[in-house]
Amino acid sequence: EVELVESGGGLIQPGGSLRLSCAASGFTVDTSYMSWVRQAPGRGLEWVSVIFASGKSYYADFLKGRFTISRDSSKNILYLEMNNVAVEDSAVYYCARVGPPEALDIWGQGTMVTVSS
Amino acid sequence: QSALTQPASVSGSPGQSITISCTGAGTDIGSYNLVSWYQQHPGKAPKLIIYEVTKRPSGVSPRFSGSKSDYTASLTISGLQPDDEANYHCCSYAGRNTLVFGGGTNLTVL
């Protein structure tokens, strides 16, 4: 069965760092395009980042270099390293596979990140 | 990367058809036939229901259909059912290997 399971969310103070994980099963993350998408409480979805099978990565402009997407092929896990977080980064973070061209066909259940002092 | 524009809410009665619009710009919807739609029930992860403007993934009901004209994409749901009550999000490729979403539309089945 194809599945994604996120972990690593929690309460963090402004300016802090956090690493989210997304464990994949049923397919390999290093032969897929993988994305992170977030959703603030009561708001719409917001695209965060993508990593290609080649390893190249791209980010939403608003991140200003604060987040880094990566993967561990041996563990079949996708990561999102979040640095210098702000209150506005509070959201449920979903990992998703890019299946059809530029569409996200497999989603995890999400992990909640709360940035608060 | 400005968000796409969707109505905040739409409603319809069982059996009726509704259409949700998604307006972008020449840098996203207007330039690419790479619009996707997602259904999200409260507390759940989004589910892909339309990709490449008009295509349905395997297992998605043919009651869901998509279209596009100029800078606006649309999702039509025919024969509304109670389980269709959910939030619907549009998404478009926006160039430079980025995606942009709409603000989401809450569908109420009366």
Short mmCIF file of C-alpha atoms in Angstrom, two decimals:
data_model
loop_
_atom_site.label_atom_id
_atom_site.label_comp_id
_atom_site.label_asym_id
_atom_site.label_seq_id
_atom_site.Cartn_x
_atom_site.Cartn_y
_atom_site.Cartn_z
CA GLU A 1 0.00 0.00 0.00
CA VAL A 2 1.23 3.46 -0.88
CA GLU A 3 1.37 5.64 2.23
CA LEU A 4 3.01 8.73 3.71
CA VAL A 5 3.30 9.33 7.45
CA GLU A 6 4.54 12.66 8.83
CA SER A 7 6.04 13.27 12.25
CA GLY A 8 8.11 15.83 14.12
CA GLY A 9 5.57 18.59 14.66
CA GLY A 10 5.04 20.30 17.98
CA LEU A 11 5.29 23.56 19.91
CA ILE A 12 8.31 25.69 19.16
CA GLN A 13 9.33 29.22 20.11
CA PRO A 14 9.80 31.97 17.51
CA GLY A 15 13.30 31.87 16.07
CA GLY A 16 13.71 28.18 16.80
CA SER A 17 14.35 25.20 14.52
CA LEU A 18 12.43 22.01 13.85
CA ARG A 19 12.78 19.06 11.50
CA LEU A 20 9.72 17.36 10.07
CA SER A 21 9.89 13.80 8.73
CA CYS A 22 7.73 12.00 6.19
CA ALA A 23 8.12 8.22 5.98
CA ALA A 24 7.07 6.68 2.69
CA SER A 25 5.94 3.14 1.99
CA GLY A 26 4.89 1.45 -1.24
CA PHE A 27 7.19 3.62 -3.35
CA THR A 28 10.61 5.26 -3.07
CA VAL A 29 11.07 8.97 -2.37
CA ASP A 30 14.28 9.22 -4.37
CA THR A 31 12.61 8.18 -7.64
CA SER A 32 9.64 10.50 -7.09
CA TYR A 33 9.02 14.21 -6.97
CA MET A 34 8.01 15.07 -3.39
CA SER A 35 6.47 18.21 -1.95
CA TRP A 36 5.59 19.87 1.33
CA VAL A 37 2.33 21.81 1.62
CA ARG A 38 1.06 23.61 4.71
CA GLN A 39 -2.31 24.77 5.96
CA ALA A 40 -2.72 27.35 8.70
CA PRO A 41 -5.78 26.87 10.94
CA GLY A 42 -8.94 27.78 9.05
CA ARG A 43 -6.98 28.74 5.94
CA GLY A 44 -6.29 27.32 2.49
CA LEU A 45 -3.42 25.16 1.35
CA GLU A 46 -0.03 26.78 0.73
CA TRP A 47 2.72 25.17 -1.34
CA VAL A 48 6.08 25.15 0.44
CA SER A 49 8.70 23.17 -1.47
CA VAL A 50 9.47 20.37 -3.94
CA ILE A 51 12.42 18.04 -4.42
CA PHE A 52 12.92 16.30 -7.74
CA ALA A 53 14.23 12.79 -8.29
CA SER A 54 17.45 14.46 -9.44
CA GLY A 55 17.82 16.05 -6.00
CA LYS A 56 17.16 19.60 -7.16
CA SER A 57 14.85 21.53 -4.88
CA TYR A 58 12.64 24.60 -5.15
CA TYR A 59 10.89 26.77 -2.59
CA ALA A 60 8.06 29.25 -2.23
CA ASP A 61 9.33 32.84 -2.33
CA PHE A 62 7.94 33.71 1.11
CA LEU A 63 10.31 31.25 2.82
CA LYS A 64 13.35 33.44 2.13
CA GLY A 65 15.78 30.56 2.57
CA ARG A 66 14.59 29.51 6.02
CA PHE A 67 13.43 25.98 5.12
CA THR A 68 15.34 23.11 3.49
CA ILE A 69 13.84 20.01 1.89
CA SER A 70 15.90 16.83 1.77
CA ARG A 71 15.57 13.05 1.76
CA ASP A 72 17.28 9.93 3.07
CA SER A 73 17.09 7.24 0.40
CA SER A 74 18.27 4.48 2.76
CA LYS A 75 15.38 5.18 5.13
CA ASN A 76 12.90 6.25 2.43
CA ILE A 77 12.14 9.43 4.38
CA LEU A 78 11.52 13.00 3.24
CA TYR A 79 12.49 15.88 5.54
CA LEU A 80 11.71 19.55 5.99
CA GLU A 81 14.23 21.48 8.07
CA MET A 82 12.62 24.64 9.42
CA ASN A 83 14.88 27.41 10.77
CA ASN A 84 14.18 30.83 12.29
CA VAL A 85 10.49 30.01 12.48
CA ALA A 86 7.86 32.70 12.95
CA VAL A 87 4.33 32.72 14.34
CA GLU A 88 3.08 32.80 10.73
CA ASP A 89 4.66 29.38 10.13
CA SER A 90 2.12 27.76 12.46
CA ALA A 91 0.21 25.23 10.36
CA VAL A 92 -0.43 21.60 9.60
CA TYR A 93 2.39 20.46 7.35
CA TYR A 94 1.60 17.80 4.76
CA CYS A 95 4.04 15.86 2.63
CA ALA A 96 2.75 14.74 -0.75
CA ARG A 97 3.94 12.89 -3.82
CA VAL A 98 3.84 14.59 -7.18
CA GLY A 99 2.17 11.96 -9.36
CA PRO A 100 0.49 13.27 -12.51
CA PRO A 101 2.28 16.34 -13.91
CA GLU A 102 2.22 19.05 -11.24
CA ALA A 103 -0.50 17.34 -9.19
CA LEU A 104 -0.22 15.82 -5.71
CA ASP A 105 -1.67 12.31 -5.74
CA ILE A 106 -0.62 10.87 -2.37
CA TRP A 107 -0.82 12.86 0.88
CA GLY A 108 0.17 12.15 4.43
CA GLN A 109 -2.13 12.84 7.38
CA GLY A 110 -0.19 15.97 8.33
CA THR A 111 1.78 17.09 11.37
CA MET A 112 0.92 20.23 13.36
CA VAL A 113 3.53 22.90 14.01
CA THR A 114 2.71 25.64 16.50
CA VAL A 115 5.07 28.59 16.84
CA SER A 116 4.42 30.49 20.04
CA SER A 117 6.30 32.03 22.93
CA GLN B 1 3.28 33.70 -6.28
CA SER B 2 -0.08 35.30 -5.50
CA ALA B 3 -2.77 32.89 -4.37
CA LEU B 4 -5.49 31.91 -6.82
CA THR B 5 -8.94 33.35 -6.10
CA GLN B 6 -11.82 31.10 -5.13
CA PRO B 7 -15.23 31.94 -3.65
CA ALA B 8 -15.23 31.39 0.10
CA SER B 9 -18.36 29.29 -0.02
CA VAL B 10 -20.93 27.74 -2.32
CA SER B 11 -24.00 25.68 -1.60
CA GLY B 12 -26.45 23.41 -3.37
CA SER B 13 -29.18 20.89 -2.74
CA PRO B 14 -28.82 17.15 -3.21
CA GLY B 15 -29.07 16.22 -6.88
CA GLN B 16 -28.20 19.70 -8.10
CA SER B 17 -25.00 20.80 -9.87
CA ILE B 18 -22.60 23.43 -8.62
CA THR B 19 -19.52 25.08 -10.09
CA ILE B 20 -16.55 26.46 -8.19
CA SER B 21 -14.36 29.00 -9.96
CA CYS B 22 -10.63 29.54 -9.54
CA THR B 23 -9.13 32.69 -11.02
CA GLY B 24 -5.43 33.19 -11.59
CA ALA B 25 -3.21 35.15 -13.90
CA GLY B 26 -1.11 34.87 -17.03
CA THR B 27 1.76 33.46 -14.96
CA ASP B 28 -0.17 30.41 -13.78
CA ILE B 29 -3.60 29.28 -15.02
CA GLY B 30 -3.33 31.41 -18.13
CA SER B 31 -0.06 29.83 -19.22
CA TYR B 32 -0.36 26.17 -18.28
CA ASN B 33 -2.91 23.37 -18.55
CA LEU B 34 -1.72 22.12 -15.18
CA VAL B 35 -4.64 22.87 -12.89
CA SER B 36 -5.56 20.36 -10.19
CA TRP B 37 -8.39 20.22 -7.68
CA TYR B 38 -8.45 18.69 -4.20
CA GLN B 39 -11.32 17.68 -1.92
CA GLN B 40 -10.71 18.01 1.82
CA HIS B 41 -13.12 16.84 4.49
CA PRO B 42 -12.71 18.46 7.95
CA GLY B 43 -9.70 17.12 9.81
CA LYS B 44 -8.59 15.03 6.85
CA ALA B 45 -5.83 15.25 4.27
CA PRO B 46 -6.64 16.64 0.81
CA LYS B 47 -7.57 14.17 -1.94
CA LEU B 48 -6.75 14.70 -5.61
CA ILE B 49 -9.93 14.72 -7.72
CA ILE B 50 -8.89 16.52 -10.94
CA TYR B 51 -5.51 17.01 -12.62
CA GLU B 52 -4.35 18.57 -15.87
CA VAL B 53 -7.55 20.66 -15.90
CA THR B 54 -9.95 17.87 -16.91
CA LYS B 55 -8.53 14.46 -15.97
CA ARG B 56 -9.84 12.31 -13.12
CA PRO B 57 -7.66 9.88 -11.15
CA SER B 58 -8.80 6.29 -11.05
CA GLY B 59 -11.64 5.85 -8.58
CA VAL B 60 -12.90 9.44 -8.65
CA SER B 61 -16.56 9.78 -9.54
CA PRO B 62 -17.41 11.10 -13.03
CA ARG B 63 -19.72 13.55 -11.24
CA PHE B 64 -16.58 15.66 -10.80
CA SER B 65 -15.40 17.52 -13.89
CA GLY B 66 -12.97 20.33 -14.62
CA SER B 67 -12.55 22.98 -17.26
CA LYS B 68 -10.57 26.12 -17.99
CA SER B 69 -11.06 29.33 -19.91
CA ASP B 70 -8.36 32.00 -20.12
CA TYR B 71 -7.27 32.71 -16.53
CA THR B 72 -10.13 30.88 -14.81
CA ALA B 73 -10.46 27.19 -14.02
CA SER B 74 -13.69 25.62 -12.84
CA LEU B 75 -14.75 22.52 -10.96
CA THR B 76 -18.29 21.24 -11.53
CA ILE B 77 -19.94 18.69 -9.27
CA SER B 78 -23.13 17.21 -10.66
CA GLY B 79 -25.75 15.22 -8.79
CA LEU B 80 -24.69 16.63 -5.42
CA GLN B 81 -24.52 14.13 -2.60
CA PRO B 82 -24.26 14.76 1.15
CA ASP B 83 -20.71 13.38 1.22
CA ASP B 84 -19.64 16.06 -1.27
CA GLU B 85 -19.84 18.58 1.57
CA ALA B 86 -16.18 19.52 2.03
CA ASN B 87 -13.58 22.14 1.21
CA TYR B 88 -12.31 22.27 -2.37
CA HIS B 89 -8.90 23.68 -3.29
CA CYS B 90 -7.61 24.56 -6.75
CA CYS B 91 -3.93 24.52 -7.62
CA SER B 92 -1.91 25.56 -10.66
CA TYR B 93 1.64 25.24 -11.85
CA ALA B 94 3.12 28.75 -11.66
CA GLY B 95 6.40 28.34 -13.53
CA ARG B 96 9.93 28.05 -12.11
CA ASN B 97 8.99 24.67 -10.62
CA THR B 98 6.48 26.15 -8.17
CA LEU B 99 2.81 25.57 -7.42
CA VAL B 100 0.18 28.01 -6.22
CA PHE B 101 -3.09 27.18 -4.45
CA GLY B 102 -6.37 28.99 -4.10
CA GLY B 103 -7.83 29.98 -0.75
CA GLY B 104 -10.28 27.09 -0.74
CA THR B 105 -14.07 26.94 -1.12
CA ASN B 106 -16.40 25.48 1.47
CA LEU B 107 -19.22 23.51 -0.16
CA THR B 108 -22.43 23.07 1.82
CA VAL B 109 -24.99 20.52 0.69
CA LEU B 110 -28.30 21.87 1.94
#
